[in-house]
Coordinates of C-alpha atoms (C1' of nucleotides) in Angstrom, one line a residue:
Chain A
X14 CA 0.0 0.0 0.0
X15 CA 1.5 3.3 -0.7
X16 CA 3.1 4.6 -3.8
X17 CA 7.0 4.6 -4.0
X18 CA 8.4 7.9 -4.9
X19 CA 12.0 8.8 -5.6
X20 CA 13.7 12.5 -4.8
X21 CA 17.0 13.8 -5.8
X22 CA 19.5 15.4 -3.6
X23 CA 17.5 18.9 -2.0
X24 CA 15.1 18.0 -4.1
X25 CA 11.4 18.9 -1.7
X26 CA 9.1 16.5 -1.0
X27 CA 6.1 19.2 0.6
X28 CA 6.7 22.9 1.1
X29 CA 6.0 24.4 4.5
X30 CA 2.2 26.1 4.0
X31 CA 1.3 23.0 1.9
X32 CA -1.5 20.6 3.2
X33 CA -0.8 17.7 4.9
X34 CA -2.6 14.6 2.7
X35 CA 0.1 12.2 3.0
X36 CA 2.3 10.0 5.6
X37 CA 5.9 8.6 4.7
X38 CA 8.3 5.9 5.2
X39 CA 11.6 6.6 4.0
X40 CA 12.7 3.8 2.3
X41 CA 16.3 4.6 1.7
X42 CA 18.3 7.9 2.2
X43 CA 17.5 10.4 4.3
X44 CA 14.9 13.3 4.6
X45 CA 14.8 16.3 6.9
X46 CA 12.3 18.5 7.9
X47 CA 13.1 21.9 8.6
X48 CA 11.5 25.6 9.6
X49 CA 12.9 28.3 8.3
X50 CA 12.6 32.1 9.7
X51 CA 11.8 35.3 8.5
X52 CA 15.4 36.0 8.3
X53 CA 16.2 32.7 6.5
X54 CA 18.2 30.9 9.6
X55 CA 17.0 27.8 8.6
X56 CA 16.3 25.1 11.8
X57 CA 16.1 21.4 11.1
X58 CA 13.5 19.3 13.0
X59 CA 14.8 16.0 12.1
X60 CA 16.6 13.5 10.0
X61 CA 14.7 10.3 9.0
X62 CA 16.1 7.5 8.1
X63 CA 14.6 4.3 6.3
X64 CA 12.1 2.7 8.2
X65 CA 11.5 6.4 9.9
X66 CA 7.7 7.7 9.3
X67 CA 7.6 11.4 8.5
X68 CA 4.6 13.8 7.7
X69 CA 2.7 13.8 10.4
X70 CA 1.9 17.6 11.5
X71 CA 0.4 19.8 13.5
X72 CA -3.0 20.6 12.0
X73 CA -3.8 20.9 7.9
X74 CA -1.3 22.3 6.7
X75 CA 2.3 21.7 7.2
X76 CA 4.6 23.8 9.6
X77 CA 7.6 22.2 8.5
X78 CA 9.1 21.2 4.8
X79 CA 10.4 18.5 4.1
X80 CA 13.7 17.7 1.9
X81 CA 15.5 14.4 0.5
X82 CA 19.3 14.7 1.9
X83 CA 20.8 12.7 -0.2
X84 CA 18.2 10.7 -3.0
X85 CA 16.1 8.8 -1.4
X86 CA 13.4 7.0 -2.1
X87 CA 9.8 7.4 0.2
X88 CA 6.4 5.3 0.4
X89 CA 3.6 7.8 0.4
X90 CA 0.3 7.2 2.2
X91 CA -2.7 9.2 1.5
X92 CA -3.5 11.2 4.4
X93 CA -7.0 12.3 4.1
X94 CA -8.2 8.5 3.9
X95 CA -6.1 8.1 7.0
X96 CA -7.6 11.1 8.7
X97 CA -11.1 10.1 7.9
X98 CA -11.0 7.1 8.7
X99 CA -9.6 7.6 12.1
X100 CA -12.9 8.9 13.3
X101 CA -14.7 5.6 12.5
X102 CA -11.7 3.0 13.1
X103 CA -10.1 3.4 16.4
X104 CA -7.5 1.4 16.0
X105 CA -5.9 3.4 13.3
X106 CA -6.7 6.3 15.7
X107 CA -4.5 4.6 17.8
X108 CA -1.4 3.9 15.3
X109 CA -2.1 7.9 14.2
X110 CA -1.9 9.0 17.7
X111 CA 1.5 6.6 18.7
X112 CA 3.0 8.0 15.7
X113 CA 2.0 11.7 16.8
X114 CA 3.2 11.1 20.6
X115 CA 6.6 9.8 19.5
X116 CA 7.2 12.9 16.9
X117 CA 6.3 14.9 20.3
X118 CA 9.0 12.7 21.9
X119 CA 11.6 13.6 19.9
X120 CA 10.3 17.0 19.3
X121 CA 11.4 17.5 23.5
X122 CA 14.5 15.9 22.8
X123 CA 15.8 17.9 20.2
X124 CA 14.6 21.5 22.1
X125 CA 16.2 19.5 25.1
X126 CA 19.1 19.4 22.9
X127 CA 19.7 22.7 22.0
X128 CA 20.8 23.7 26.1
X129 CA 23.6 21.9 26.2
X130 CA 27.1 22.8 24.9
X131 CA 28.6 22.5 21.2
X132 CA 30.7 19.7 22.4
X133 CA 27.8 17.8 24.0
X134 CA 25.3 18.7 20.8
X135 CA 27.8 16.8 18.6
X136 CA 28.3 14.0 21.1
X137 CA 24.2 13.1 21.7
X138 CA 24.0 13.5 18.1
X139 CA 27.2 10.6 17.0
X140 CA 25.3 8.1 19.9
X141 CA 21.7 9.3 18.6
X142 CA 22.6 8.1 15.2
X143 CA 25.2 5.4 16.1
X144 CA 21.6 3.6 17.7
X145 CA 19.4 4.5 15.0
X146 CA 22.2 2.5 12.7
X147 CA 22.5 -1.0 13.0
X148 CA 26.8 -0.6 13.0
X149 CA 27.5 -0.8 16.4
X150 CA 30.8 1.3 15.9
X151 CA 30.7 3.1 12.7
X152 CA 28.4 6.0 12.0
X153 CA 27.4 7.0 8.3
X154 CA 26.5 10.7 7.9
X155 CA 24.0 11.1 5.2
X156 CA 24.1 14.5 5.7
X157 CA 26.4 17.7 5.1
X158 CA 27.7 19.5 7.7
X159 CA 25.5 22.3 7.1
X160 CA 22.7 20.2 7.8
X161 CA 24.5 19.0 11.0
X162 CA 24.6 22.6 12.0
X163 CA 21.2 23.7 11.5
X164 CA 19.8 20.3 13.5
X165 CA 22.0 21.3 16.1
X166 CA 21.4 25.3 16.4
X167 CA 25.4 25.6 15.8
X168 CA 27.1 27.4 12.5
X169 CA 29.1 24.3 10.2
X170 CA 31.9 26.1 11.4
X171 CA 31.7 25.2 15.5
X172 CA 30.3 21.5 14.0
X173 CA 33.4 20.7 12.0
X174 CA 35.9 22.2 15.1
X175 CA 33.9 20.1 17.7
X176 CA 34.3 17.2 15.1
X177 CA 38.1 17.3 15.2
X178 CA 38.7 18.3 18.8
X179 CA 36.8 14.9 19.6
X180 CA 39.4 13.5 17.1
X181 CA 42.3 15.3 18.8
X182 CA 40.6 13.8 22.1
X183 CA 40.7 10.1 20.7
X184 CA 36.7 9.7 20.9
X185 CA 35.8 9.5 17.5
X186 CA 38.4 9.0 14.0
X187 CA 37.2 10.9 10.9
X188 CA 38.5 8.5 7.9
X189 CA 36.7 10.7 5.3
X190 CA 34.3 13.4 6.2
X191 CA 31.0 11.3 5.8
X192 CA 32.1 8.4 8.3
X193 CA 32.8 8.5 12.1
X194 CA 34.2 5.5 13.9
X195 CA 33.2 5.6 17.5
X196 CA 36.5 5.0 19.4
X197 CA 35.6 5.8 22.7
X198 CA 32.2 5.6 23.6
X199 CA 32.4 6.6 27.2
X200 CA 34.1 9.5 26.8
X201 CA 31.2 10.5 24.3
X202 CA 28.6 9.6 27.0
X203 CA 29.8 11.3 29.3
X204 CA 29.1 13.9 27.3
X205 CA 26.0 12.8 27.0
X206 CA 24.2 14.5 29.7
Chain B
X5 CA -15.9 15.9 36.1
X6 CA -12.7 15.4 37.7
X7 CA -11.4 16.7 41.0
X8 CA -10.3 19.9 41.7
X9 CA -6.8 20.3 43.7
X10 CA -4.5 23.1 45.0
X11 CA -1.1 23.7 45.0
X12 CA 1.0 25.6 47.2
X13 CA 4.2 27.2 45.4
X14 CA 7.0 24.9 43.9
X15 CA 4.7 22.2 44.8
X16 CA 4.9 19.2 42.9
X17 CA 2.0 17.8 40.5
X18 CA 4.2 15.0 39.2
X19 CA 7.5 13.9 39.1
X20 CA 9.9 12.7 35.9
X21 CA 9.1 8.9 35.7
X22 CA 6.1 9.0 37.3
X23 CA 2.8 7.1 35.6
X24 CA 1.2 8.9 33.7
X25 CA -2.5 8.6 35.0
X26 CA -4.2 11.9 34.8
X27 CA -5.1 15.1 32.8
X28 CA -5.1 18.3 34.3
X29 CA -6.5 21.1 33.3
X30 CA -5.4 24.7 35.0
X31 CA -8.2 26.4 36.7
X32 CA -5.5 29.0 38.2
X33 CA -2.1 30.0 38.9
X34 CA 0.5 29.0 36.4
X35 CA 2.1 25.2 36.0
X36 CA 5.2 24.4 34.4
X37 CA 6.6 21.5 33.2
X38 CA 10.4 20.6 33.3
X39 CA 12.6 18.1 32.5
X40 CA 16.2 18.4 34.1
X41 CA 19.6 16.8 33.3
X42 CA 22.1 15.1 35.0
X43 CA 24.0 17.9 36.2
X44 CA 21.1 19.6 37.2
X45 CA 20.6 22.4 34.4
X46 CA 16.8 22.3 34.0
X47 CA 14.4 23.3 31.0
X48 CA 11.2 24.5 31.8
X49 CA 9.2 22.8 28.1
X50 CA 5.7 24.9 29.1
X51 CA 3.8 26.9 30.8
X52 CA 0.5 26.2 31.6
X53 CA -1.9 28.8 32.1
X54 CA -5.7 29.1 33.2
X55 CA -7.7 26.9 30.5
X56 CA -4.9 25.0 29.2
X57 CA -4.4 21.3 29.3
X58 CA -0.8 19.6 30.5
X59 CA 0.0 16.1 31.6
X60 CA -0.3 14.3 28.1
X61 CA 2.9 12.6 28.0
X62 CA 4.7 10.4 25.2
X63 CA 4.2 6.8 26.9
X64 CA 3.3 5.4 30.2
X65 CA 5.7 7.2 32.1
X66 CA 6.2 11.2 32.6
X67 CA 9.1 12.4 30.6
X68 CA 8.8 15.8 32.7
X69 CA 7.9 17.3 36.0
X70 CA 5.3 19.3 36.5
X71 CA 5.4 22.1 39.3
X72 CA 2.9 25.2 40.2
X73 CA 4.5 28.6 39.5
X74 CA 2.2 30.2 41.9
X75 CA -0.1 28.7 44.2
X76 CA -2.5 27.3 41.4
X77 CA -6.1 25.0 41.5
X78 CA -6.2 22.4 38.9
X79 CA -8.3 19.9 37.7
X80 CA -7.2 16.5 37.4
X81 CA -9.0 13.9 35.4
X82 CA -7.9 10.3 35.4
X83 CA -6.1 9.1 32.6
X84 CA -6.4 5.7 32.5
X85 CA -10.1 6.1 31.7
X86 CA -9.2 8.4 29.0
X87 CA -7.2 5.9 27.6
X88 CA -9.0 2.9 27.7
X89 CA -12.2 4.7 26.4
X90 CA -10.4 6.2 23.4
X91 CA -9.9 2.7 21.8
X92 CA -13.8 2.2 21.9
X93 CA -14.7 6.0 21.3
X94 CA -13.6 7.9 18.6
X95 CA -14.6 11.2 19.6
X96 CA -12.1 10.8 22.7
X97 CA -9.5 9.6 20.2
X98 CA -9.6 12.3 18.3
X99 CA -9.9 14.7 20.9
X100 CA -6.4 13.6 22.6
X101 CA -5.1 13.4 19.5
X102 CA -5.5 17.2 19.0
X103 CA -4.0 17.8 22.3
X104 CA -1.0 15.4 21.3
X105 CA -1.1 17.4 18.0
X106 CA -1.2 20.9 19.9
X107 CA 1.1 20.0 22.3
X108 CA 3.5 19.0 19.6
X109 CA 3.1 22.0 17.8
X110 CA 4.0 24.0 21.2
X111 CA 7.6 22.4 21.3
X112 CA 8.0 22.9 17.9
X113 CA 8.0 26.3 18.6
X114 CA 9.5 26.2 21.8
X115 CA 12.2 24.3 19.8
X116 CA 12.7 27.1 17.2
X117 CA 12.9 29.7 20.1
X118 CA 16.0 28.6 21.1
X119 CA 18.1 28.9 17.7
X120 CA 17.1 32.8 18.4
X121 CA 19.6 35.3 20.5
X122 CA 18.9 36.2 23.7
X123 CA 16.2 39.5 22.7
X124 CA 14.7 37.6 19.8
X125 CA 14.0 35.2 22.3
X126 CA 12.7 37.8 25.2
X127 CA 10.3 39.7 22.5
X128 CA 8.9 36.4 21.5
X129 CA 8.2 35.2 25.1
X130 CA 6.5 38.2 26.1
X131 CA 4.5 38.5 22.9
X132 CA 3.4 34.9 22.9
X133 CA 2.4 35.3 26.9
X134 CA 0.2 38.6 25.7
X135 CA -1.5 36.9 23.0
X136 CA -2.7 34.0 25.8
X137 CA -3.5 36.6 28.5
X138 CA -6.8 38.9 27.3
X139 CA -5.1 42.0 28.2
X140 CA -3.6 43.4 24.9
X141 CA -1.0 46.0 26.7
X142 CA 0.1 44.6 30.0
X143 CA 1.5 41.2 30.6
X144 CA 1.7 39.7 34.0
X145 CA 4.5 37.6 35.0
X146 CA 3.7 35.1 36.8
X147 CA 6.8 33.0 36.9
X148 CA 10.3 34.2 38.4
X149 CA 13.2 35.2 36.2
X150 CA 14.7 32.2 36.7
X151 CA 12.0 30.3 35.2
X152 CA 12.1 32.7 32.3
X153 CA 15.6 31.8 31.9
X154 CA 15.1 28.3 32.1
X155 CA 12.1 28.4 29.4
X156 CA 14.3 30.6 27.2
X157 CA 17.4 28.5 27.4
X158 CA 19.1 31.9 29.1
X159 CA 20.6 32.9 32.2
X160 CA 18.8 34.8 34.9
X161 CA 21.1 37.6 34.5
X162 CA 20.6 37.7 30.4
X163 CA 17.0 37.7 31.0
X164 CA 17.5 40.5 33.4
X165 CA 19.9 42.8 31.1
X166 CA 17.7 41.9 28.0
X167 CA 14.5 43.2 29.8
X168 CA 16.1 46.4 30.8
X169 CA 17.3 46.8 27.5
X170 CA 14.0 46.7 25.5
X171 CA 13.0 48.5 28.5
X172 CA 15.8 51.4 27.4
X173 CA 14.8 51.6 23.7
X174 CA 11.4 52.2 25.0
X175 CA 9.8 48.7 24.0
X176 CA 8.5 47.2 26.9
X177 CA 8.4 49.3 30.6
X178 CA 8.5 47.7 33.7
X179 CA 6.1 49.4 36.3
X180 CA 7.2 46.5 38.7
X181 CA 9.3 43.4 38.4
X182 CA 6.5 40.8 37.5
X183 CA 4.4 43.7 35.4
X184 CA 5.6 44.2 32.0
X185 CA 3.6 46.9 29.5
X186 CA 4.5 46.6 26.0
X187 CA 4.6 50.3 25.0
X188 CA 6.0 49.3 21.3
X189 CA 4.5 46.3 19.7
X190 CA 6.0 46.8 16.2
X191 CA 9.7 47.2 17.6
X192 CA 8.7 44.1 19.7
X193 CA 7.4 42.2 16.5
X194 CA 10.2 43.2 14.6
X195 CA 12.9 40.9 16.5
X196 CA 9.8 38.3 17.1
X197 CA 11.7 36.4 13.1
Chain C
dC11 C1' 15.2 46.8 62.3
dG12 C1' 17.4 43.2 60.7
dT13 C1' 17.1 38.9 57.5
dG14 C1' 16.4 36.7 53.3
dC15 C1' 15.0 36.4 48.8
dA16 C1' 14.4 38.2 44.0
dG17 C1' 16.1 41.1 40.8
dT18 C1' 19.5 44.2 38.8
dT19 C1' 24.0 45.8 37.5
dG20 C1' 29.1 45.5 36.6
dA21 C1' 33.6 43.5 35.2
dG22 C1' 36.0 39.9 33.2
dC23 C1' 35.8 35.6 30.8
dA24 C1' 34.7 31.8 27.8
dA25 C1' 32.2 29.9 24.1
dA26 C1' 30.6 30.2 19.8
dT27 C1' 30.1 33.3 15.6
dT28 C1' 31.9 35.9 11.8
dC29 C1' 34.9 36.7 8.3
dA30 C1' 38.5 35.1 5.6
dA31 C1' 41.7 32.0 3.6
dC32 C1' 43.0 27.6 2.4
dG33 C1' 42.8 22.4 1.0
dC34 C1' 40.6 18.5 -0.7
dT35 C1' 37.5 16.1 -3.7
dT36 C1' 34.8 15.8 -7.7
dG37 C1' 33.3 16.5 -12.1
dT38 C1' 33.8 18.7 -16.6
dG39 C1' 35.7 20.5 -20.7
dG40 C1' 39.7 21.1 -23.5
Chain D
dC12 C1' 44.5 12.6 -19.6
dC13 C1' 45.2 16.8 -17.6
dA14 C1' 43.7 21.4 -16.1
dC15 C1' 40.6 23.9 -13.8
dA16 C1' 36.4 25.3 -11.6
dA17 C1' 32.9 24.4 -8.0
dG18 C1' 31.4 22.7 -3.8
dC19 C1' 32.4 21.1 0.7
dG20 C1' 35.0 20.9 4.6
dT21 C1' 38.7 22.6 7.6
dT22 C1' 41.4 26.0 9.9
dG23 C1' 42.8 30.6 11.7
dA24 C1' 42.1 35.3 13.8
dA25 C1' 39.2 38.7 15.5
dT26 C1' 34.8 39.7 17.3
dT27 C1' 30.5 39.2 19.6
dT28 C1' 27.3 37.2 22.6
dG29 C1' 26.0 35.4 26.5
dC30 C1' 28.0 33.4 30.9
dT31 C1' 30.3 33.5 35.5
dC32 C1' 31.2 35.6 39.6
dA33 C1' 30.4 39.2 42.6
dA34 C1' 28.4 43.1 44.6
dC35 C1' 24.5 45.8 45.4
dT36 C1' 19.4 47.2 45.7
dG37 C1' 14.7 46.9 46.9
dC38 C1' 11.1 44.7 49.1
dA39 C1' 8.5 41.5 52.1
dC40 C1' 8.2 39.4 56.4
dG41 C1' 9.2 38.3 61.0

DNA sequence: CGTGCAGTTGAGCAAATTCAACGCTTGTGG
DNA sequence: CCACAAGCGTTGAATTTGCTCAACTGCACG
């Protein structure tokens, strides 16, 4: 059920504004969903990663847009049939509402996030995605550090110094830009406040 | 329907890790809800303020505290009853689900606060607590500056300086500590990005 | 009339940003 | 196949912002 849709890198998958009709499942690559400000600082409200569900918002319309990271290929649900139905099936009122209470979850965690220190952003961030990955040691980064930097509320700047001090520290080796091996994981949770 | 309880200041409603069994709804006075690391440093996510709702929580277990600001009256419905009825009523389903959806939304914002500097963050604080109290010039405080600070991912002090700096260009004056008139909305919305 | 708490103010400091330059990789056209 | 441009990431120096530490003020309460 669903249809399969494919997206190049940056390419947007719903604007911000847009209505919500659909749910997705990222099937492979990476999507984020971001806010952007007046100004144009641009915030990013989360990575998702296959398997990951992504969509569901606040109201209508969407508050957030969503891009591919890298391509990436998503199911698509039809929303509205979801969102009608859900007055007449419970159960799928259920599933809708589990999938809204865990966004809110991690919602917190990221505002909970942006308190702490540069150091410790980068650290909960390594471990955050180091469990969402099955490699127990090794950490893919689909993402550019600019992206890092606006998930974190840092510039790319303070993200790619943090990134080599942990180097210089002997937590983490950098072997090319877009792979982090996790040397020393207690020294990173410890970090991880 | 449900019971109707007071709390004295800095009185706790629940605890972190608590079950979450109840709904509250604020009759008066002024709840927050915090969750605190393990050094210590605490976020304040909300404020709750006569008429609103707080205690929905992702899961079975709090992920935050929730404390009165002031000596507040609350009403507490149990939750358990709530949740077992939403799986055979749809009405209740859907009726949580816009308070999970509502509630989500909040953080989002609450999230996006804190990429903004420290006045950004004041002028959006005080407009946001205007637009929920009728009053269209004067906002009351009811929290310390320290909870301010906490909410705003901010010092005490910053809070402090920042106030008496809108309070200096003539944006906001201060007629006592917890009374705060907004003299110049425009100059106000202008850093609210 | 003290005592204690909340808030303000000041000075110095630390962390992160800004601005700028540089290096590496990648892809493209000669 | 090489040269070169473009994009991404890193590094350095100077600056800014907000934090820390400390003193001080005003106010409420015994």
């Amino acid at each position: 059920m669903g249809s399969l849709i494919a997206y190049g890198r940056n390419e947007e998958i719903y604007g911000e504004g847009e209505a919500a009709d659909f749910l997705y499942r990222v099937k492979s690559g990476c999507v984020r969903t971001c806010r952007v400000l007046k100004d144009g600082r641009r915030q990013i409200a989360s990575f998702s990663l296959p398997g990951d569900v992504f969509g569901l918002t606040p109201g209508e319309e969407h508050t957030s847009s969503a891009e591919a990271s890298v391509p990436s290929e998503v199911i698509a649900v039809k929303g509205s049939t979801l969102r009608s139905r859900a007055g007449v099936d419970p159960a799928l009122a259920i599933l809708l509402m589990g999938l809204a209470i865990a966004e809110l979850q991690r919602t917190q965690d990221h505002a909970l996030l942006l308190i702490k220190s540069a150091q410790e952003r980068v650290a909960t961030f390594l471990l955050d995605l180091a469990k969402r990955e099955a490699s127990n040691i090794e950490v893919r980064l689909p993402m550019s550090r600019q992206e890092i930097a606006d998930y974190l509320g840092l510039t790319i700047e303070t993200v790619s110094r943090t990134l080599t001090l942990l180097e210089n520290t002997a937590a983490i080796s950098l072997p090319t830009s877009r792979r982090v091996i996790l040397c020393n994981r207690p020294s990173l949770s410890k970090m991880n406040v």
